[in-house]
Every structure is written in structure tokens, then in C-alpha cells.
XYZ file of C-alpha atoms in Angstrom:
583
model
C 212.441 214.226 -57.951
C 208.571 213.603 -57.742
C 205.708 215.958 -57.749
C 202.367 216.427 -57.566
C 200.373 215.402 -60.784
C 196.915 216.591 -62.207
C 194.415 215.297 -59.608
C 192.241 212.532 -60.988
C 188.647 211.540 -60.403
C 187.541 208.664 -58.936
C 186.303 207.344 -62.132
C 189.464 208.091 -63.761
C 191.263 206.102 -61.319
C 188.977 203.036 -61.728
C 189.397 203.318 -65.424
C 193.378 203.157 -65.013
C 192.893 200.204 -62.712
C 191.193 198.300 -65.237
C 193.651 198.937 -67.901
C 196.383 198.090 -65.806
C 197.903 201.030 -65.636
C 198.204 201.196 -61.961
C 199.779 198.171 -60.598
C 201.102 196.927 -56.680
C 204.555 196.475 -56.303
C 205.525 193.394 -54.706
C 206.378 194.986 -51.225
C 202.893 195.958 -51.040
C 200.715 193.811 -48.588
C 197.580 191.921 -48.974
C 194.161 193.754 -48.890
C 192.976 194.138 -45.357
C 189.841 196.018 -44.847
C 186.343 194.792 -43.699
C 183.342 195.246 -45.773
C 182.417 198.074 -43.071
C 185.198 200.032 -43.973
C 184.389 200.125 -47.467
C 181.209 201.283 -46.705
C 182.305 203.810 -44.374
C 185.005 205.381 -47.138
C 181.790 205.507 -49.747
C 179.831 207.322 -46.856
C 182.964 209.719 -46.491
C 182.864 210.773 -49.941
C 178.991 211.201 -50.117
C 179.875 213.739 -47.318
C 182.908 215.580 -48.941
C 185.338 214.521 -46.422
C 189.219 214.226 -47.729
C 190.357 210.734 -47.972
C 194.204 211.703 -48.605
C 196.370 212.048 -51.292
C 197.996 208.790 -52.775
C 201.663 208.420 -53.625
C 202.519 206.478 -57.054
C 205.859 205.250 -58.525
C 206.738 206.189 -61.954
C 209.719 206.418 -64.195
C 210.919 203.006 -63.216
C 213.362 202.190 -66.322
C 214.520 198.415 -65.971
C 212.428 198.264 -62.281
C 209.046 197.620 -64.810
C 210.438 194.269 -65.994
C 212.808 193.214 -63.124
C 210.470 193.081 -60.307
C 207.278 191.458 -59.773
C 203.819 193.437 -59.824
C 200.125 192.709 -59.179
C 196.927 193.827 -60.471
C 194.828 195.370 -58.028
C 192.491 192.714 -56.126
C 188.814 193.034 -57.788
C 186.990 189.973 -56.255
C 187.468 189.488 -52.490
C 186.743 186.229 -50.844
C 187.541 186.094 -47.350
C 190.138 183.474 -46.542
C 189.834 182.081 -50.126
C 190.656 184.802 -52.874
C 192.614 187.369 -51.031
C 195.650 187.501 -52.951
C 196.484 189.874 -55.793
C 197.340 188.255 -59.409
C 200.752 188.716 -60.562
C 200.798 190.707 -63.763
C 203.363 190.183 -66.482
C 204.833 193.839 -67.528
C 207.351 192.319 -70.278
C 204.960 193.828 -73.004
C 203.441 196.396 -70.468
C 205.960 199.287 -69.884
C 202.998 201.848 -69.529
C 202.061 202.052 -65.959
C 202.894 203.308 -62.439
C 203.146 201.819 -59.099
C 201.091 202.614 -56.065
C 203.270 203.011 -53.015
C 200.753 204.638 -50.720
C 196.619 204.378 -50.805
C 196.433 200.634 -51.759
C 193.864 199.834 -49.367
C 191.674 202.693 -50.477
C 192.188 202.250 -54.223
C 191.133 198.944 -53.522
C 188.392 199.345 -51.547
C 186.923 201.842 -54.044
C 187.412 199.326 -57.158
C 185.870 196.800 -54.891
C 182.690 198.954 -54.070
C 182.415 200.236 -57.572
C 183.258 197.181 -59.995
C 184.164 194.231 -57.682
C 182.583 192.210 -55.243
C 183.274 191.315 -51.068
C 181.844 188.169 -50.076
C 182.198 187.495 -45.885
C 181.062 184.561 -44.077
C 177.058 184.750 -42.423
C 177.373 184.010 -38.966
C 176.635 180.547 -37.280
C 178.082 178.539 -40.457
C 180.984 176.701 -41.247
C 183.984 177.910 -43.308
C 183.071 176.487 -46.821
C 183.939 178.054 -50.155
C 180.372 178.051 -51.590
C 177.329 180.980 -51.748
C 175.983 178.960 -48.670
C 179.082 180.084 -46.273
C 180.069 183.064 -48.352
C 177.665 184.553 -50.093
C 178.775 186.768 -52.948
C 177.656 190.480 -52.069
C 178.032 193.630 -54.131
C 178.004 197.598 -52.897
C 174.502 199.092 -52.799
C 173.080 202.339 -51.277
C 169.668 203.187 -49.838
C 168.128 205.611 -51.585
C 165.001 205.697 -49.377
C 166.456 206.973 -46.452
C 169.234 207.593 -44.489
C 171.584 205.105 -42.120
C 169.072 204.166 -39.065
C 170.049 206.781 -36.313
C 171.644 205.374 -33.124
C 169.029 205.290 -29.909
C 170.980 207.036 -27.565
C 172.210 210.136 -29.806
C 169.090 210.425 -32.119
C 171.670 212.155 -34.832
C 173.492 209.565 -36.819
C 173.971 205.438 -36.869
C 176.352 204.007 -34.285
C 179.537 203.573 -36.572
C 179.048 207.326 -37.355
C 177.782 206.933 -41.054
C 174.910 209.030 -42.704
C 174.423 207.288 -46.014
C 173.621 203.371 -45.869
C 175.820 202.144 -47.898
C 175.553 197.969 -47.079
C 177.171 195.256 -49.001
C 174.181 192.691 -49.918
C 173.781 189.417 -51.983
C 171.040 188.357 -53.830
C 169.592 186.453 -50.765
C 169.688 189.829 -49.140
C 167.877 191.887 -51.968
C 165.008 189.681 -52.047
C 164.337 189.864 -48.805
C 163.902 193.794 -49.330
C 161.857 196.128 -51.645
C 164.698 196.283 -54.441
C 163.364 199.746 -55.693
C 164.858 201.166 -52.290
C 168.720 200.183 -53.135
C 171.044 201.484 -56.188
C 173.947 199.111 -56.952
C 176.351 201.853 -56.544
C 178.794 200.314 -59.707
C 176.008 201.274 -62.004
C 176.666 204.693 -61.521
C 179.892 204.492 -63.518
C 177.308 203.915 -66.592
C 176.009 207.266 -66.499
C 179.032 209.182 -67.052
C 177.263 212.746 -67.898
C 174.782 214.235 -65.713
C 172.530 214.443 -68.373
C 172.453 210.746 -68.395
C 172.105 210.771 -64.926
C 168.819 212.925 -65.197
C 167.634 210.948 -68.092
C 168.107 207.598 -65.540
C 166.338 209.371 -62.756
C 163.307 210.466 -65.207
C 163.185 206.511 -66.824
C 163.014 205.121 -63.334
C 160.615 207.699 -61.865
C 163.138 208.582 -59.250
C 162.733 212.398 -60.176
C 159.690 212.574 -58.238
C 161.972 211.511 -55.115
C 163.641 214.581 -53.460
C 165.799 211.950 -51.155
C 166.605 209.052 -53.896
C 167.589 212.275 -56.624
C 169.855 213.922 -54.315
C 171.533 210.935 -52.896
C 172.194 210.053 -56.530
C 173.468 213.562 -57.542
C 175.561 213.461 -54.648
C 177.008 209.822 -55.840
C 177.542 211.289 -59.185
C 179.505 214.214 -58.105
C 181.686 211.900 -55.708
C 182.706 209.678 -58.476
C 183.061 212.025 -61.462
C 183.774 215.258 -60.095
C 185.881 215.015 -56.827
C 189.467 214.976 -57.496
C 192.116 212.698 -55.484
C 195.273 214.610 -55.365
C 198.443 212.194 -55.911
C 202.212 212.440 -55.786
C 204.598 210.681 -58.628
C 207.795 209.357 -57.643
C 210.126 209.469 -60.695
C 213.184 207.868 -59.260
C 214.519 204.804 -60.712
C 216.181 203.579 -57.610
C 213.889 200.613 -56.128
C 215.501 200.865 -52.877
C 214.683 204.177 -52.579
C 210.942 202.939 -53.501
C 211.241 200.716 -50.846
C 212.255 203.311 -48.032
C 209.868 205.582 -49.232
C 207.312 202.902 -49.023
C 208.386 201.930 -45.627
C 208.619 205.806 -44.243
C 205.075 206.788 -45.591
C 203.409 203.556 -44.173
C 205.098 203.190 -41.057
C 202.976 205.614 -39.379
C 199.946 203.801 -40.439
C 197.336 202.279 -37.753
C 197.021 199.184 -39.731
C 199.899 198.591 -41.212
C 202.001 196.603 -38.602
C 205.680 196.411 -38.676
C 205.847 192.998 -39.845
C 203.870 194.237 -42.977
C 207.003 196.329 -43.490
C 209.382 193.378 -42.617
C 207.627 191.438 -45.464
C 207.838 194.246 -47.827
C 211.710 194.344 -47.451
C 211.354 190.313 -48.070
C 209.855 190.613 -50.891
C 212.247 193.182 -52.192
C 215.262 191.077 -51.122
C 213.824 187.722 -52.712
C 215.463 187.046 -56.460
C 214.735 183.626 -57.292
C 211.460 183.033 -55.424
C 208.556 185.008 -55.166
C 208.021 185.616 -51.681
C 204.399 186.512 -51.683
C 203.335 183.493 -53.562
C 205.757 181.027 -51.383
C 203.999 182.382 -48.000
C 200.627 182.261 -49.497
C 201.345 178.697 -50.592
C 202.657 177.523 -47.322
C 199.652 179.201 -45.503
C 197.335 177.337 -47.724
C 199.071 174.145 -47.317
C 198.832 174.116 -43.517
C 195.225 175.254 -43.631
C 194.525 172.654 -46.144
C 196.431 169.668 -44.549
C 196.318 170.365 -41.303
C 193.321 172.920 -40.508
C 195.771 175.309 -38.919
C 195.269 178.865 -39.767
C 198.429 180.792 -39.981
C 199.802 183.925 -41.273
C 202.920 185.988 -42.709
C 203.676 186.804 -38.993
C 204.079 183.437 -37.980
C 206.477 182.816 -40.656
C 208.462 185.937 -40.499
C 208.627 185.314 -36.634
C 210.339 181.413 -37.708
C 212.785 183.497 -39.396
C 213.895 185.383 -36.697
C 214.010 182.640 -34.296
C 215.900 180.806 -36.432
C 218.878 183.739 -37.520
C 218.090 186.622 -35.843
C 219.488 187.504 -32.055
C 216.677 190.024 -31.895
C 213.458 188.299 -32.786
C 211.128 191.532 -32.326
C 209.319 192.919 -35.377
C 211.706 195.992 -36.124
C 212.322 197.614 -39.406
C 215.960 198.166 -38.121
C 216.902 194.859 -37.501
C 215.500 193.619 -40.634
C 217.691 193.977 -43.947
C 217.778 193.497 -47.657
C 221.073 190.753 -46.679
C 218.101 189.345 -44.155
C 215.985 188.722 -47.184
C 218.629 187.010 -48.928
C 219.552 184.861 -46.260
C 215.541 183.646 -45.728
C 215.350 182.890 -49.472
C 218.475 180.451 -49.434
C 217.390 178.909 -46.525
C 213.384 179.100 -47.521
C 212.728 175.492 -48.563
C 214.218 173.842 -45.436
C 212.034 176.701 -43.341
C 209.030 175.649 -44.957
C 209.648 172.171 -44.378
C 210.190 172.892 -40.622
C 206.851 174.567 -40.477
C 205.114 172.025 -41.967
C 206.573 169.171 -40.055
C 205.785 171.176 -36.863
C 201.848 171.752 -37.645
C 201.758 167.861 -38.912
C 202.988 167.017 -35.325
C 200.424 169.390 -33.572
C 198.030 167.793 -35.647
C 199.067 164.282 -34.754
C 198.801 165.187 -30.954
C 195.222 165.725 -31.631
C 194.835 169.566 -31.643
C 192.560 171.567 -33.970
C 192.684 175.183 -34.658
C 190.571 176.024 -31.583
C 192.081 173.846 -29.055
C 195.857 175.316 -29.865
C 195.065 178.380 -27.764
C 198.911 179.812 -28.977
C 200.587 179.250 -31.921
C 203.835 180.488 -30.439
C 204.031 177.041 -28.885
C 204.886 175.493 -32.384
C 207.609 178.309 -32.973
C 210.094 176.327 -30.560
C 209.100 172.909 -32.238
C 209.865 174.393 -35.656
C 212.963 175.648 -34.537
C 213.943 172.506 -33.232
C 213.211 170.412 -36.111
C 215.096 173.177 -38.439
C 218.307 172.769 -36.186
C 218.485 169.171 -35.416
C 217.832 168.303 -39.237
C 214.880 166.538 -39.031
C 212.907 165.994 -42.284
C 209.241 165.797 -43.622
C 209.256 162.296 -42.474
C 209.853 163.047 -38.523
C 206.453 162.992 -37.424
C 206.269 159.055 -39.416
C 209.571 157.511 -37.709
C 209.191 155.134 -34.850
C 212.572 155.960 -33.695
C 211.543 159.431 -32.667
C 208.587 158.397 -30.592
C 210.126 159.042 -27.243
C 211.082 162.781 -28.679
C 207.848 163.109 -29.897
C 206.136 162.408 -26.941
C 208.685 164.747 -25.091
C 207.149 167.094 -27.208
C 203.693 166.593 -26.704
C 204.175 166.817 -22.886
C 205.707 170.221 -23.215
C 202.811 171.624 -25.803
C 200.249 170.783 -23.377
C 202.325 172.112 -20.291
C 202.860 175.369 -22.054
C 199.478 176.006 -23.342
C 198.004 175.156 -19.967
C 200.064 177.512 -18.386
C 199.305 180.147 -20.868
C 202.588 181.483 -20.898
C 202.281 183.241 -24.105
C 199.706 185.876 -23.206
C 200.861 189.634 -23.915
C 204.351 190.311 -25.397
C 205.690 186.944 -26.022
C 209.178 187.968 -28.071
C 210.847 187.882 -24.983
C 209.473 184.341 -23.552
C 210.331 183.275 -27.042
C 213.892 184.231 -27.051
C 214.645 182.718 -23.721
C 213.275 179.444 -25.292
C 215.020 179.498 -28.282
C 218.637 180.131 -26.424
C 217.948 177.422 -24.240
C 217.466 175.218 -27.421
C 220.262 176.670 -29.252
C 222.713 175.900 -26.267
C 221.262 172.427 -24.994
C 221.074 171.220 -29.238
C 224.838 171.584 -29.234
C 225.015 169.017 -26.693
C 222.122 166.681 -27.811
C 220.592 167.169 -31.161
C 218.167 164.110 -30.961
C 216.204 165.097 -27.843
C 213.874 168.182 -27.541
C 215.150 169.498 -24.381
C 211.824 170.134 -22.536
C 213.124 169.643 -19.023
C 215.916 172.434 -19.510
C 213.634 174.294 -21.144
C 211.301 174.334 -17.774
C 213.941 174.797 -15.534
C 214.954 177.806 -17.523
C 211.579 179.151 -17.123
C 211.386 178.680 -13.536
C 213.394 181.915 -12.927
C 210.936 183.843 -14.776
C 207.711 185.181 -14.298
C 206.493 182.481 -17.074
C 207.396 179.360 -14.698
C 205.585 176.093 -15.776
C 206.297 174.365 -12.335
C 202.777 173.183 -10.832
C 201.382 173.840 -7.374
C 198.329 172.606 -5.382
C 196.410 175.565 -6.606
C 197.490 175.284 -10.637
C 196.431 172.051 -10.547
C 193.389 172.229 -8.849
C 191.897 174.846 -11.164
C 192.521 172.568 -14.102
C 190.273 170.311 -12.572
C 187.177 172.343 -12.818
C 187.978 173.096 -16.311
C 184.571 172.609 -17.775
C 183.603 170.338 -20.906
C 183.147 173.112 -23.394
C 186.436 175.032 -22.289
C 189.312 175.078 -25.094
C 191.488 173.752 -22.483
C 189.969 170.785 -21.458
C 191.564 168.869 -24.555
C 195.276 169.182 -23.297
C 194.071 168.064 -19.976
C 192.444 165.022 -20.990
C 195.084 164.394 -23.787
C 197.710 164.212 -21.058
C 195.286 161.749 -18.866
C 194.355 159.688 -21.643
C 197.849 159.436 -23.478
C 196.861 155.779 -25.150
C 194.438 156.946 -27.498
C 194.850 157.476 -31.026
C 194.988 161.252 -31.299
C 196.949 161.074 -34.909
C 193.687 159.421 -36.640
C 191.444 161.595 -34.653
C 190.106 158.402 -32.403
C 189.214 160.180 -29.445
C 186.098 161.528 -27.965
C 185.463 163.155 -24.755
C 182.925 161.888 -22.419
C 180.763 162.676 -19.002
C 181.939 159.647 -16.622
C 178.601 160.139 -15.114
C 175.982 161.149 -17.839
C 175.230 164.957 -17.586
C 171.653 164.677 -18.541
C 171.281 163.198 -15.247
C 171.834 166.200 -13.212
C 168.339 167.657 -12.668
C 166.046 167.690 -10.118
C 163.365 165.604 -12.188
C 166.294 162.814 -12.914
C 167.629 162.979 -9.866
C 164.745 162.233 -7.974
C 163.991 159.249 -10.672
C 167.191 157.645 -9.854
C 165.558 157.986 -5.844
C 168.038 160.886 -5.043
C 167.224 164.108 -2.954
C 170.136 165.856 -1.998
C 170.414 168.154 0.809
C 172.881 170.669 2.472
C 176.279 170.370 1.597
C 175.289 167.308 -0.552
C 173.341 169.169 -2.883
C 176.099 171.506 -4.164
C 177.410 168.236 -5.608
C 174.732 167.397 -7.742
C 174.074 171.209 -8.754
C 177.001 172.940 -9.432
C 178.337 172.310 -13.063
C 182.091 172.681 -11.335
C 181.406 169.022 -9.893
C 179.629 167.216 -12.821
C 180.431 169.227 -15.831
C 184.162 169.248 -15.691
C 187.255 167.534 -15.610
C 186.201 166.030 -12.275
C 183.634 164.101 -14.402
C 185.481 163.948 -17.915
C 186.972 161.188 -19.603
C 188.781 160.458 -23.154
C 187.146 157.349 -24.902
C 187.832 155.797 -28.007
C 185.057 155.318 -30.711
C 184.318 151.947 -29.693
C 183.879 152.963 -25.970
C 182.456 155.839 -26.482
C 179.660 154.368 -28.807
C 179.217 151.626 -26.242
C 178.993 154.184 -22.999
C 176.507 156.617 -24.707
C 174.431 158.154 -22.228
C 174.491 155.208 -19.947
C 174.762 155.131 -16.392
C 178.335 154.808 -15.118
C 177.833 151.722 -12.804
C 175.627 149.590 -15.955
C 178.740 150.538 -18.377
C 181.334 149.481 -16.116
C 179.559 145.887 -15.327
C 178.602 145.543 -19.080
C 182.050 146.554 -20.746
C 184.031 145.528 -17.891
C 185.832 148.729 -17.887
C 189.414 149.185 -16.751
C 189.039 151.379 -14.017
C 192.743 151.974 -13.283
C 193.245 152.544 -17.184
C 190.438 155.279 -17.372
C 190.875 156.902 -13.685
C 187.519 156.104 -12.076
C 187.856 155.468 -8.643
C 185.617 152.392 -7.323
C 182.668 154.256 -6.698
C 180.156 153.886 -9.262
C 176.660 154.626 -7.997
C 175.306 158.083 -8.649
C 173.653 158.229 -5.224
C 177.554 158.351 -4.098
C 178.462 161.159 -6.350
C 179.751 163.255 -3.566
C 182.428 160.537 -2.668
C 183.021 159.664 -6.334
C 183.794 163.540 -6.811
C 186.166 163.715 -3.847
C 187.989 160.865 -4.762
C 188.344 161.473 -8.259
C 189.515 164.982 -7.355
C 192.196 163.526 -5.447
C 193.293 160.484 -8.175
C 193.528 163.393 -11.174
C 195.315 165.932 -9.291
C 198.302 163.587 -8.276
C 198.286 162.197 -12.105
C 198.484 165.427 -13.268
C 200.902 166.698 -10.864
C 203.034 164.021 -11.969
C 202.546 164.436 -15.642
C 203.119 168.080 -15.503
C 206.396 167.923 -13.692
C 209.713 168.050 -15.623
């Protein structure tokens, strides 16, 4: 039986975390809060709002050393440092495990004693201070948060007190005396020490600053947080309690709960660490950002009839089966993304990772190994997979609820691989999908819409990759290029070339759907792209002796005949894409 305990102050909880008296069981998920959520949590504390009771697990007996536990994350660094560190409890039996309240307790610690680094806008992801500056939580002691312009009452997100995560660079741009580093309040434990601080800094003459810091002090040292201590030694009971109290949470998804069951069921391997290692490897090797949901879905595809995230259809027995087959599952996922990378896709152009799940399933069930991507004997098989990936992404079939569609594809793969395990059954999948609302059959309207896809559209890559299959996508030797230079389609440039379009002809020269779409795009290798540069089409073809048939360019090269060129290339590409996308 459990019971409510004597409430803690926030400062006491922070101290318990520092002493590792509060740890996270492996069933807990990663920290997922945005920096703004932490800021709003502290605003709630200042305004006296309740932040709920916590649920801890004590009296664990042998569970304290027979299961894995983690210390609370103290320094969050987006994408690069988001994992809690495992804590060895062999010589550390005096602790309690957090079953409910992990996110808020972590947020409190990060705000008071930790740091939070998130990416600056308009910079690339790099693990450095320029891209992700380290930030600490500060409180504005000059004034309240900026008011909302429409209501004139509180800020847009509802905060009253202006808490912000600021970097050193941010502080240099403002008056440092207006901002108080929130964690410093922990050094002022007694009210008298706070009074002395206010006097020493001259803030006792600033009513707003004094009132604000006194309120912060009370929030951290005087306000109490209730907590309930479950003292059962049954680990499965603790797991069930965790699932029950968390399944109603808005942010905690069913996949989080399934992950908790997975972690509880793995005995030889650390599921959390294995997942993190795989996620990091796929990112570092191939540049694709996957998550635990993708990995869990792969297992469900492979071993469960129902592939939906349901707590009721994922048991400890499933978790044991998952661990037993983990190495093979892991290799199948890595090989699938290796293959997608070889096709020329990057994170931005792979518009749905659901398209990779059937490939991972195929690789696993047909017992392909990590060398599959490099074996010449599988060249035709890989070409078929590539065509299928291009097709399903262009048809955008995975939008919305994808589980039922993935099950149809999985069931088709399962039956076809019993007949031939050496060939990806793209045609059979297409035939099966033709009986659903997610058909990948083509008609004139679909193909014509593809041709109007613009240069900067993510879907332009699979279209051009289909049209120019001979390029070295594996080694990234391909470049998207305008056939007629895009830069010439201005009135001034056209006039320079003696072109003054009128009437219907004008729309061809002024409409970006004509000169900045697939109709006027091609894919080139690096040598051809370098020679083309911004050269006029007619000059480039003559100088480089370009194979017009290979480049899918009609023999209408002069810019003055752009209208005829567009009409001819439209029909040429329409016919070609129809052939390529028909299974």
C-alpha cells in the first residue's frame, strides 16, 4: 500500500536530485519539453498555480539493483544531448523512482541548476555554440512580460512574469541588471539572506524587483509539492501504475507506453540505449532523423498482426521477442536507410518515412544482410524498390492514418515473399493498393500535376530522379538545373534577346509554372552542370554536343520558341512519366 508523504519544497526536491535520491526508472521516456514550457512552468509557480502531485516508487527491495535507473537530465542540448545517463545503483540503495512527474521535475531542475540549448533560427544543425548556444533561465526584474497587443492584459502565451532562457550573447545585448539568473535564488536560502542580497545590490529601492524576487524565493523555498509514495516491491505493478497514470496525459503517447513495456521486458540489453544508438547511427551515417516510434512500428510490422500503437496489444512477451530479434531488426533498419540514401534522398526529400517501413520488412524477411546495398546481384531488385519508393512518395499515400495502409502492404509482402523472397513485389503491392483509396495507378491529371512541380518543391527530386536514372545518386553526383536559364525570364532580359511576348505567348514567359517547373528542369552530373552554368540552352547544346534524347529535351532550343518548347517537352515528359510510374 502507498500513501501521501510530507510535501517537499522545490529546493528540497532539487537537493534530492543532486544527491541521486530521486532517479528515473528505465520505463520513463526522454525529456520532451520545449524551452517555452519550462518558462511557463516557472510563471505558474510565481502566480501560485498548483502543478499537481508527484508519484514516486519506494520500498523496491531487489528491484533497486535488478533494473536500470537513470539520473535526471540536467543539461539539455537539442538533438545532441537529450538522453538521461544510466546510474549504477549497486552501492546506492537509498533512492526513490519517479513514476509520474518526470517532465516537470526535470523542467524545474533545468530551470534552476541546468541549461537548455536550442537551435538558433536560419542556421544549420551543428553541435557548437553558434548553432546551439547554451542558455540559462533568467527572470526579468524590471517589468512584467510584454502585454498582448489585442487584449492589453497578458502576453500572447498567457505568461505574466517574463522568464526567458538567455545565452551570454543575449545578455550582452540587454541591460544585465534587468535580469536575474533564476538558479541564484538557491544560494539565498533564508529570507534574511535574500534581504541582504536586495540591499547589497540596491534592488531594495526597486519595488517591482524586490516584490518579484520575494515571490520567486517563496515559490522555491516555501511552497510545497505533494507526492504519493508507492511502496510495493512488484515491478510489474509499478509498470502498470506508470501506464495507468500516464495514459491520459496529452503529451505521453501510446508509443511512449509501449516503449516503457519494451524497456521493462528487455533483460540482456538496455532497450533505451539500443534505441538511442540506432537513432544516432542512422542520423550520423545517412542523415535521416528517426525516432522510437519508427523502431517500434518496425517491430509491429514484423511480428504483430495489429500494427497500431495499442498498449493492450503489446505485452512483456512481445518485448522479450523484440529483444531476441533485435540485432536482425536493427540491421534491417540500417540497411533500409542505407538504400534510401543510395537513391539520393535526404531528410528533406524523404517526405514520409513510412515508405521505408515496407523496405525494412522486406530486408528482414528475405534475410538480406548489411551488404545488400553493395551487391551487384541485387541491382535489379534495388531498381524496383527505388521505382516503388518514388511512386508512393509522389502519390503521397501515407498522409493521415497510415496503419491500415501499412498493414495492407505488409500482408501483401508476406504472401508474395512465400513465393519469391529474392524480388521486391512492387507490382503486386500496386495491384493490391489499386483496390483502395490509396491507389498508385496513374492518370493524365496526376501526371500533369507532377509536371507543374516547382524547382524548390521537395517532390521535384523523385520526379527528376525517375526521369534521369543513369546518374550516380549513391555518391551524390547529381544537380537539379533549369534547361532554359531561370534568370532570363524577366522583361529586361527577354528584351535583350529580342523577345517581347504578347497575348497568349506572354503567359509562357511570365508564368513560373512554365519556366520554373519540371517542364523546364533536368538533372545533370557535376561535369555537365559545371559546363551548363547559366549558359543559354542553344549554346550549351552545341558546345557540349548534348544528347537531347538522353536529357529528354525536344529539338526546339531557341528561347524565342519557348512556347513550342514547353508544349513539346510537356508531352515528352508526360509520356515518359506515365511509362515509369505504371507497374
